[in-house]
Amino acid sequence: MADEVILLDKWVSPFGMRVRIALAEKGIKYEYRDEDLRNKGELLLKMNPVHKKIPVLIHNGKPVCESNIIVQYVDEVWHDKAPLLPSDPYLRAQARFWADFVDKKIYDTGRKLWTTKGDEQKSATEEFIGYLKTLEAELGDKPYYGGEKMNYVDVTMIPFYSWFHTYEASGNFSIESHCPKLMAWAKRCMQHESVSKTLPEPEKNYEFVLQMKKRLGIE
Amino acid sequence: MADQGEVKLLKTWSSLFGLRVVWALKLKGIPYESVDEDLTNKSDLLLQYNPVHTKVPVLIHNGKPICESLVILEYIDETWSQNPPSLLPQDPIQRASARFWAKFMDEKALPSMWQAFTKKGREQEEGLASIAEKLKLLEAELEGKKFFGGEEIGIPDFALGWLVNLVPVFEEILGLKIVDEERHPSLSEWSRRISDIRVIEESWPPRDKLVTKWAAIRDHFLATARASSG
């Protein structure tokens, strides 16, 4: 029986991008649906009644919600191709720890960066750079967080690369000047089709954010 | 039983996150050494083994640290997979669901409870409304099941453990009912079932000490709010 895989998503969502990259890495065929988040569809509300958020993976009619949970699910079900989590429990725990770090720190602080001004924005920018430096230190001299290949942590973090231009323009700073190794890592990940075909152009992302700011009444 | 090496747990006497790890280790029969930290004076060990967050709990297995309670629980489950109980189901959809609910408890239910407990006035009302809404969802999810995963205890149950021993403490301090039999029959039954598990029941920190500690925390937050509002 062929698998039916549907992904409810939004093109600009870094969380959705994680899932798209994981599916692409594993060569899984799926139906992509771009959701209108200001007018949420019945299927989304039915498949994610608790949070009503994207991404939602629907596998043979059953929903899986929360991007990192979806990526782990995809890795477990399609474990034969391009494994994203290592098999050693200690290394798995380290990968989960860093994915959790990205989840807890990058999105929220990044959001503060482009939704605030003045001192608040300056403080958010400093905090954000601090977190990027921590991630850069963890990468060390490895080509990827997974060593020689991309892993769960790379997949969790790389979508934010499409948001870097937005963060830099909003906070008036250069990520490359603070974290050159992290930028090199991001460009290395972009060599992978699974990543380059998933991440939107940074300018498109910035345009989207400017429109959001207008709508939210933030200048 | 295979040699399980040296296991050390850094926690505090009252940390609800540390308790989860205690339950997992005890239920699986894993001997370990417990170290209670003073978070106002963090030990070199803690700073060395959790430099990123400097928080408890930290599990140190054969000298290697694992941080973040939910990450630790999965590590314990995978490393001591031969020791029952399994903390996560085998089926991938059910595993995803268990992870989903554990995340919900930590990222939605607990912050709502925190807001209800550390604020007053309108902010507290919002917190109380929020925790009520979260409990409604949890009640619906639990209905008809012994534990969140079904027949066996697992990670989501551990993640909600604070409902059993801490919420009564909050209720006493606030003079409010947050969980009750009428609105939450399944959660109330589940709480009794959790308390009946000997290793869990034995692990509860002393209630009077908890009341003292948490009353002081609430006072501190209210005082800080007063000070910053001028």
Short mmCIF file of C-alpha atoms in Angstrom, two decimals:
data_model
loop_
_atom_site.label_atom_id
_atom_site.label_comp_id
_atom_site.label_asym_id
_atom_site.label_seq_id
_atom_site.Cartn_x
_atom_site.Cartn_y
_atom_site.Cartn_z
CA MET A 1 0.00 0.00 0.00
CA ALA A 2 1.44 3.36 -0.98
CA ASP A 3 2.00 5.84 1.82
CA GLU A 4 -0.11 8.96 1.75
CA VAL A 5 1.88 11.88 3.16
CA ILE A 6 0.45 15.39 3.33
CA LEU A 7 2.21 18.39 4.84
CA LEU A 8 0.20 21.38 6.04
CA ASP A 9 2.72 24.22 6.11
CA LYS A 10 3.54 27.85 5.28
CA TRP A 11 6.38 28.65 2.91
CA VAL A 12 8.06 31.14 5.24
CA SER A 13 7.89 29.02 8.39
CA PRO A 14 11.31 27.84 9.59
CA PHE A 15 9.49 25.07 11.46
CA GLY A 16 7.84 23.85 8.27
CA MET A 17 11.17 24.04 6.46
CA ARG A 18 12.66 21.54 8.91
CA VAL A 19 10.08 18.97 7.93
CA ARG A 20 10.46 19.68 4.19
CA ILE A 21 14.23 19.23 4.45
CA ALA A 22 13.86 15.95 6.36
CA LEU A 23 11.36 14.60 3.81
CA ALA A 24 13.62 15.66 0.93
CA GLU A 25 16.69 14.12 2.52
CA LYS A 26 14.84 10.83 2.71
CA GLY A 27 13.31 11.11 -0.75
CA ILE A 28 9.75 10.84 0.56
CA LYS A 29 6.98 11.86 -1.82
CA TYR A 30 4.34 14.06 -0.24
CA GLU A 31 1.64 16.58 -1.00
CA TYR A 32 2.53 20.09 0.15
CA ARG A 33 -0.26 22.47 1.12
CA ASP A 34 0.46 26.10 1.83
CA GLU A 35 -2.00 27.22 4.51
CA ASP A 36 -3.64 30.62 4.88
CA LEU A 37 -2.94 31.25 8.55
CA ARG A 38 -5.36 34.18 8.78
CA ASN A 39 -8.16 31.93 7.58
CA LYS A 40 -7.31 28.47 8.85
CA GLY A 41 -8.72 25.54 6.90
CA GLU A 42 -10.88 22.80 8.35
CA LEU A 43 -8.23 20.14 7.86
CA LEU A 44 -5.65 22.08 9.87
CA LEU A 45 -8.13 22.73 12.68
CA LYS A 46 -9.11 19.08 12.70
CA MET A 47 -5.56 17.70 12.58
CA ASN A 48 -4.09 20.13 15.11
CA PRO A 49 -6.98 21.10 17.37
CA VAL A 50 -4.70 21.84 20.34
CA HIS A 51 -2.40 24.43 18.75
CA LYS A 52 -4.03 25.07 15.32
CA LYS A 53 -0.52 25.63 13.95
CA ILE A 54 1.61 24.44 11.06
CA PRO A 55 3.49 22.32 10.27
CA VAL A 56 1.30 19.24 10.52
CA LEU A 57 2.31 16.00 8.85
CA ILE A 58 -0.59 13.73 7.97
CA HIS A 59 0.62 10.18 7.36
CA ASN A 60 -2.07 7.80 6.12
CA GLY A 61 -4.68 10.02 7.75
CA LYS A 62 -2.93 10.32 11.13
CA PRO A 63 -1.56 13.71 12.21
CA VAL A 64 1.82 14.45 13.75
CA CYS A 65 2.33 17.97 15.13
CA GLU A 66 5.28 20.11 16.32
CA SER A 67 8.17 20.33 13.88
CA ASN A 68 10.90 18.60 15.91
CA ILE A 69 8.48 15.83 16.83
CA ILE A 70 7.57 15.45 13.14
CA VAL A 71 11.25 15.26 12.13
CA GLN A 72 11.87 12.55 14.74
CA TYR A 73 8.77 10.69 13.52
CA VAL A 74 9.94 10.87 9.91
CA ASP A 75 13.37 9.64 11.00
CA GLU A 76 11.86 6.69 12.87
CA VAL A 77 9.41 5.62 10.17
CA TRP A 78 11.81 6.06 7.22
CA HIS A 79 14.89 5.00 9.13
CA ASP A 80 16.57 3.29 6.20
CA LYS A 81 17.46 6.42 4.30
CA ALA A 82 19.60 9.34 5.47
CA PRO A 83 19.31 8.83 9.24
CA LEU A 84 19.05 12.15 11.07
CA LEU A 85 19.58 10.93 14.61
CA PRO A 86 22.63 8.85 15.53
CA SER A 87 22.13 5.34 16.87
CA ASP A 88 24.18 5.83 20.04
CA PRO A 89 21.93 6.98 22.94
CA TYR A 90 24.45 9.50 24.27
CA LEU A 91 24.94 11.13 20.86
CA ARG A 92 21.17 11.13 20.37
CA ALA A 93 20.77 12.92 23.68
CA GLN A 94 23.31 15.54 22.61
CA ALA A 95 21.48 16.04 19.30
CA ARG A 96 18.15 16.41 21.13
CA PHE A 97 19.70 18.85 23.59
CA TRP A 98 20.96 21.13 20.81
CA ALA A 99 17.74 20.92 18.81
CA ASP A 100 15.94 21.90 22.02
CA PHE A 101 18.37 24.81 22.47
CA VAL A 102 17.62 26.08 18.95
CA ASP A 103 13.90 25.74 19.65
CA LYS A 104 14.00 27.58 22.94
CA LYS A 105 16.32 30.40 21.98
CA ILE A 106 16.53 31.24 18.28
CA TYR A 107 12.94 31.84 17.12
CA ASP A 108 11.71 33.85 20.12
CA THR A 109 14.77 36.05 20.41
CA GLY A 110 14.84 36.51 16.64
CA ARG A 111 11.21 37.56 16.72
CA LYS A 112 11.91 40.07 19.46
CA LEU A 113 14.65 41.44 17.20
CA TRP A 114 12.31 42.35 14.36
CA THR A 115 9.29 43.36 16.43
CA THR A 116 10.98 45.83 18.79
CA LYS A 117 12.97 49.04 18.62
CA GLY A 118 15.48 51.02 20.64
CA ASP A 119 16.92 49.51 23.80
CA GLU A 120 14.67 46.48 23.68
CA GLN A 121 15.86 45.66 20.18
CA LYS A 122 19.49 46.27 21.09
CA SER A 123 19.19 43.90 24.02
CA ALA A 124 17.45 41.26 21.87
CA THR A 125 20.20 41.60 19.25
CA GLU A 126 22.92 41.04 21.84
CA GLU A 127 21.08 38.05 23.25
CA PHE A 128 20.59 36.63 19.75
CA ILE A 129 24.26 37.00 18.83
CA GLY A 130 25.15 35.30 22.11
CA TYR A 131 23.04 32.28 21.21
CA LEU A 132 24.53 32.10 17.71
CA LYS A 133 28.00 32.16 19.26
CA THR A 134 27.06 29.28 21.55
CA LEU A 135 25.86 27.32 18.53
CA GLU A 136 29.02 28.19 16.63
CA ALA A 137 31.16 26.96 19.55
CA GLU A 138 29.26 23.68 19.60
CA LEU A 139 29.87 23.19 15.88
CA GLY A 140 33.60 23.65 16.42
CA ASP A 141 35.60 22.39 13.47
CA LYS A 142 33.02 19.90 12.28
CA PRO A 143 31.55 20.47 8.84
CA TYR A 144 28.07 19.76 10.23
CA TYR A 145 26.54 19.23 13.65
CA GLY A 146 26.22 15.63 12.56
CA GLY A 147 29.94 15.41 11.78
CA GLU A 148 30.49 14.49 8.14
CA LYS A 149 26.78 14.62 7.33
CA MET A 150 23.83 16.81 8.23
CA ASN A 151 21.83 15.57 11.18
CA TYR A 152 18.80 16.49 13.28
CA VAL A 153 20.49 19.62 14.68
CA ASP A 154 21.52 20.89 11.22
CA VAL A 155 17.95 20.36 9.98
CA THR A 156 16.53 22.16 13.03
CA MET A 157 18.79 25.20 12.67
CA ILE A 158 19.38 25.72 8.93
CA PRO A 159 15.90 27.15 8.15
CA PHE A 160 16.83 30.20 10.19
CA TYR A 161 19.50 30.98 7.59
CA SER A 162 16.71 32.24 5.33
CA TRP A 163 15.80 34.59 8.17
CA PHE A 164 19.34 35.90 8.73
CA HIS A 165 18.94 38.78 6.29
CA THR A 166 15.72 39.80 8.05
CA TYR A 167 17.40 39.72 11.46
CA GLU A 168 20.44 41.65 10.19
CA ALA A 169 18.38 44.31 8.45
CA SER A 170 16.12 44.74 11.49
CA GLY A 171 18.88 44.83 14.09
CA ASN A 172 21.42 46.55 11.87
CA PHE A 173 24.23 44.08 12.41
CA SER A 174 26.19 41.47 10.50
CA ILE A 175 25.95 37.84 11.53
CA GLU A 176 29.02 36.96 9.46
CA SER A 177 31.16 39.42 11.39
CA HIS A 178 30.22 37.75 14.69
CA CYS A 179 29.95 34.15 13.58
CA PRO A 180 31.93 33.46 10.39
CA LYS A 181 32.12 29.72 11.05
CA LEU A 182 28.35 29.50 11.45
CA MET A 183 27.89 31.31 8.14
CA ALA A 184 30.31 28.88 6.49
CA TRP A 185 28.26 26.01 7.93
CA ALA A 186 25.05 27.52 6.59
CA LYS A 187 26.50 27.89 3.10
CA ARG A 188 27.75 24.32 3.28
CA CYS A 189 24.22 23.12 4.12
CA MET A 190 22.87 25.16 1.21
CA GLN A 191 24.95 22.96 -1.13
CA HIS A 192 22.39 20.26 -0.40
CA GLU A 193 19.42 20.32 -2.72
CA SER A 194 17.12 19.37 0.16
CA VAL A 195 18.04 22.69 1.77
CA SER A 196 18.52 24.99 -1.23
CA LYS A 197 15.18 23.96 -2.75
CA THR A 198 13.38 24.42 0.56
CA LEU A 199 14.66 27.74 1.89
CA PRO A 200 13.03 30.79 0.31
CA GLU A 201 15.13 33.67 -0.98
CA PRO A 202 16.13 35.87 1.97
CA GLU A 203 14.65 38.93 0.21
CA LYS A 204 11.27 37.22 -0.10
CA ASN A 205 11.41 36.47 3.60
CA TYR A 206 12.25 40.09 4.43
CA GLU A 207 9.40 41.39 2.25
CA PHE A 208 7.02 39.07 4.08
CA VAL A 209 8.22 40.33 7.46
CA LEU A 210 7.88 43.98 6.39
CA GLN A 211 4.27 43.28 5.41
CA MET A 212 3.68 41.54 8.75
CA LYS A 213 5.12 44.53 10.59
CA LYS A 214 2.76 46.86 8.73
CA ARG A 215 -0.18 44.64 9.60
CA LEU A 216 0.88 44.40 13.24
CA GLY A 217 1.36 48.18 13.37
CA ILE A 218 5.07 47.93 14.15
CA GLU A 219 7.40 50.36 12.50
CA MET B 1 21.39 -7.04 34.49
CA ALA B 2 24.23 -5.55 32.45
CA ASP B 3 26.71 -3.32 34.22
CA GLN B 4 25.12 0.05 34.08
CA GLY B 5 28.16 2.11 35.01
CA GLU B 6 28.27 5.09 37.30
CA VAL B 7 25.12 7.20 37.39
CA LYS B 8 24.96 10.54 39.16
CA LEU B 9 22.01 12.93 39.26
CA LEU B 10 22.40 16.64 39.99
CA LYS B 11 19.10 18.10 41.16
CA THR B 12 17.69 20.10 44.05
CA TRP B 13 15.59 18.89 46.98
CA SER B 14 12.45 20.28 45.36
CA SER B 15 13.04 20.58 41.60
CA LEU B 16 10.01 19.24 39.77
CA PHE B 17 12.21 18.54 36.74
CA GLY B 18 14.69 16.59 38.87
CA LEU B 19 11.86 14.50 40.33
CA ARG B 20 10.98 13.18 36.88
CA VAL B 21 14.46 11.74 36.51
CA VAL B 22 14.32 10.22 40.03
CA TRP B 23 11.11 8.41 39.06
CA ALA B 24 12.57 7.06 35.82
CA LEU B 25 15.72 5.80 37.56
CA LYS B 26 13.82 4.25 40.47
CA LEU B 27 11.10 2.64 38.37
CA LYS B 28 13.72 1.07 36.13
CA GLY B 29 15.74 -0.03 39.17
CA ILE B 30 18.88 1.89 38.22
CA PRO B 31 21.16 2.63 41.19
CA TYR B 32 22.44 6.20 41.22
CA GLU B 33 24.07 8.81 43.41
CA SER B 34 22.01 11.89 44.09
CA VAL B 35 23.56 15.34 44.57
CA ASP B 36 21.33 18.18 45.75
CA GLU B 37 22.52 21.52 44.46
CA ASP B 38 22.18 24.92 46.04
CA LEU B 39 21.20 27.02 43.04
CA THR B 40 22.21 30.23 44.81
CA ASN B 41 25.72 28.82 44.94
CA LYS B 42 26.15 26.53 41.95
CA SER B 43 28.76 23.84 42.30
CA ASP B 44 31.74 23.49 39.97
CA LEU B 45 30.28 20.15 38.93
CA LEU B 46 27.05 21.76 37.73
CA LEU B 47 28.83 24.57 35.92
CA GLN B 48 31.17 22.09 34.27
CA TYR B 49 28.48 19.62 33.20
CA ASN B 50 25.79 22.09 32.13
CA PRO B 51 27.70 25.15 30.97
CA VAL B 52 24.97 26.18 28.50
CA HIS B 53 22.03 26.47 30.92
CA THR B 54 23.66 25.93 34.36
CA LYS B 55 20.41 24.28 35.44
CA VAL B 56 19.33 21.05 37.06
CA PRO B 57 18.68 18.25 36.50
CA VAL B 58 21.85 16.90 34.97
CA LEU B 59 22.40 13.17 34.60
CA ILE B 60 26.04 12.14 34.54
CA HIS B 61 26.54 8.64 33.16
CA ASN B 62 30.10 7.34 33.29
CA GLY B 63 31.30 10.93 33.46
CA LYS B 64 29.25 12.12 30.47
CA PRO B 65 26.51 14.70 31.10
CA ILE B 66 22.99 14.77 29.73
CA CYS B 67 20.89 17.89 30.32
CA GLU B 68 17.21 18.89 29.98
CA SER B 69 14.78 16.59 31.79
CA LEU B 70 12.85 15.32 28.76
CA VAL B 71 16.11 14.59 26.92
CA ILE B 72 17.36 12.75 30.02
CA LEU B 73 14.18 10.65 30.20
CA GLU B 74 14.56 9.51 26.58
CA TYR B 75 18.24 8.77 27.21
CA ILE B 76 17.38 6.61 30.23
CA ASP B 77 14.70 4.81 28.24
CA GLU B 78 17.08 4.06 25.35
CA THR B 79 20.11 3.17 27.45
CA TRP B 80 18.23 0.89 29.85
CA SER B 81 15.75 -0.39 27.32
CA GLN B 82 15.92 -3.86 28.92
CA ASN B 83 14.57 -2.51 32.22
CA PRO B 84 10.81 -2.14 32.35
CA PRO B 85 8.78 -0.02 32.19
CA SER B 86 9.23 1.42 28.71
CA LEU B 87 8.86 5.15 29.04
CA LEU B 88 7.71 5.62 25.45
CA PRO B 89 5.45 3.43 23.28
CA GLN B 90 6.95 1.42 20.40
CA ASP B 91 4.59 2.63 17.72
CA PRO B 92 5.91 5.82 16.01
CA ILE B 93 2.53 7.61 15.96
CA GLN B 94 2.04 6.93 19.66
CA ARG B 95 5.60 8.00 20.41
CA ALA B 96 4.99 11.26 18.57
CA SER B 97 1.81 11.76 20.58
CA ALA B 98 3.63 11.10 23.88
CA ARG B 99 6.32 13.63 22.96
CA PHE B 100 3.62 16.09 21.89
CA TRP B 101 1.85 15.94 25.25
CA ALA B 102 5.07 16.09 27.28
CA LYS B 103 5.99 19.24 25.34
CA PHE B 104 2.48 20.64 25.90
CA MET B 105 2.80 20.11 29.65
CA ASP B 106 6.15 21.89 29.78
CA GLU B 107 5.55 24.67 27.29
CA LYS B 108 1.86 25.44 27.83
CA ALA B 109 0.49 24.01 31.08
CA LEU B 110 3.42 24.84 33.34
CA PRO B 111 3.87 28.48 32.19
CA SER B 112 0.11 29.04 32.64
CA MET B 113 0.37 27.67 36.16
CA TRP B 114 3.40 29.85 36.79
CA GLN B 115 1.53 32.96 35.68
CA ALA B 116 -1.47 32.11 37.86
CA PHE B 117 0.83 31.57 40.82
CA THR B 118 3.27 34.47 40.54
CA LYS B 119 0.89 37.27 39.53
CA LYS B 120 -2.13 39.01 40.96
CA GLY B 121 -5.08 40.99 39.66
CA ARG B 122 -5.88 40.75 35.98
CA GLU B 123 -2.63 38.97 35.05
CA GLN B 124 -3.42 36.27 37.59
CA GLU B 125 -6.97 35.93 36.27
CA GLU B 126 -5.56 35.43 32.80
CA GLY B 127 -3.17 32.81 34.16
CA LEU B 128 -6.01 31.01 35.92
CA ALA B 129 -8.16 31.06 32.79
CA SER B 130 -5.20 29.74 30.82
CA ILE B 131 -4.43 26.85 33.19
CA ALA B 132 -8.16 25.99 33.29
CA GLU B 133 -8.16 25.75 29.51
CA LYS B 134 -5.01 23.59 29.48
CA LEU B 135 -6.45 21.26 32.13
CA LYS B 136 -9.60 20.88 30.05
CA LEU B 137 -7.49 19.70 27.11
CA LEU B 138 -5.50 17.33 29.33
CA GLU B 139 -8.68 15.96 30.87
CA ALA B 140 -10.06 15.23 27.39
CA GLU B 141 -6.82 13.58 26.31
CA LEU B 142 -6.66 11.39 29.41
CA GLU B 143 -10.31 10.30 29.40
CA GLY B 144 -10.78 6.54 29.46
CA LYS B 145 -7.06 5.86 29.93
CA LYS B 146 -5.06 4.86 32.98
CA PHE B 147 -2.07 6.94 31.94
CA PHE B 148 -1.50 9.35 29.06
CA GLY B 149 0.09 6.57 27.00
CA GLY B 150 -2.63 4.04 27.84
CA GLU B 151 -2.00 1.14 30.19
CA GLU B 152 1.53 2.02 31.21
CA ILE B 153 3.13 5.04 32.81
CA GLY B 154 5.37 7.05 30.50
CA ILE B 155 7.07 10.33 29.77
CA PRO B 156 3.91 12.51 29.54
CA ASP B 157 2.85 11.27 32.99
CA PHE B 158 6.26 12.19 34.39
CA ALA B 159 6.01 15.60 32.72
CA LEU B 160 2.72 16.30 34.49
CA GLY B 161 3.84 14.94 37.88
CA TRP B 162 3.86 18.45 39.37
CA LEU B 163 0.07 18.43 39.11
CA VAL B 164 0.00 15.78 41.81
CA ASN B 165 2.30 17.16 44.48
CA LEU B 166 2.77 20.86 43.67
CA VAL B 167 -0.68 22.00 42.63
CA PRO B 168 -2.16 21.22 46.08
CA VAL B 169 0.63 23.39 47.54
CA PHE B 170 -0.26 26.23 45.14
CA GLU B 171 -3.95 25.80 45.96
CA GLU B 172 -3.21 26.11 49.67
CA ILE B 173 -1.12 29.27 49.20
CA LEU B 174 -3.55 30.92 46.78
CA GLY B 175 -6.68 29.77 48.60
CA LEU B 176 -8.10 28.58 45.26
CA LYS B 177 -9.05 25.28 43.69
CA ILE B 178 -7.29 24.56 40.43
CA VAL B 179 -7.96 20.85 40.00
CA ASP B 180 -11.22 19.39 41.23
CA GLU B 181 -13.05 16.09 41.02
CA GLU B 182 -16.07 17.61 39.29
CA ARG B 183 -14.30 19.32 36.37
CA HIS B 184 -11.38 16.88 36.24
CA PRO B 185 -12.54 13.36 37.12
CA SER B 186 -9.91 11.65 34.92
CA LEU B 187 -7.04 13.85 36.11
CA SER B 188 -8.11 13.36 39.73
CA GLU B 189 -8.20 9.58 39.30
CA TRP B 190 -4.85 9.71 37.50
CA SER B 191 -3.36 11.76 40.38
CA ARG B 192 -4.42 9.09 42.86
CA ARG B 193 -2.97 6.40 40.62
CA ILE B 194 0.37 8.27 40.40
CA SER B 195 0.47 8.75 44.18
CA ASP B 196 -0.13 5.03 44.66
CA ILE B 197 3.14 4.23 42.95
CA ARG B 198 5.46 3.65 45.87
CA VAL B 199 8.68 5.07 44.44
CA ILE B 200 6.84 8.21 43.37
CA GLU B 201 5.03 8.64 46.65
CA GLU B 202 8.30 8.18 48.57
CA SER B 203 10.03 10.82 46.48
CA TRP B 204 7.71 13.75 47.23
CA PRO B 205 9.62 16.51 49.01
CA PRO B 206 8.15 17.37 52.47
CA ARG B 207 4.94 19.31 51.96
CA ASP B 208 5.53 21.87 54.71
CA LYS B 209 8.94 22.75 53.25
CA LEU B 210 7.32 23.13 49.82
CA VAL B 211 4.65 25.44 51.21
CA THR B 212 7.31 27.62 52.84
CA LYS B 213 9.46 27.71 49.71
CA TRP B 214 6.66 28.47 47.26
CA ALA B 215 4.97 31.05 49.50
CA ALA B 216 8.29 32.89 49.59
CA ILE B 217 8.57 32.66 45.78
CA ARG B 218 5.10 34.14 45.33
CA ASP B 219 5.90 36.93 47.79
CA HIS B 220 9.10 37.69 45.94
CA PHE B 221 7.34 37.99 42.58
CA LEU B 222 4.56 40.16 43.96
CA ALA B 223 7.09 42.44 45.66
CA THR B 224 9.14 42.73 42.45
CA ALA B 225 5.97 43.63 40.52
CA ARG B 226 5.07 46.30 43.09
CA ALA B 227 8.60 47.74 42.98
CA SER B 228 8.69 47.95 39.18
CA SER B 229 5.28 49.58 39.02
CA GLY B 230 6.62 52.42 41.22
#
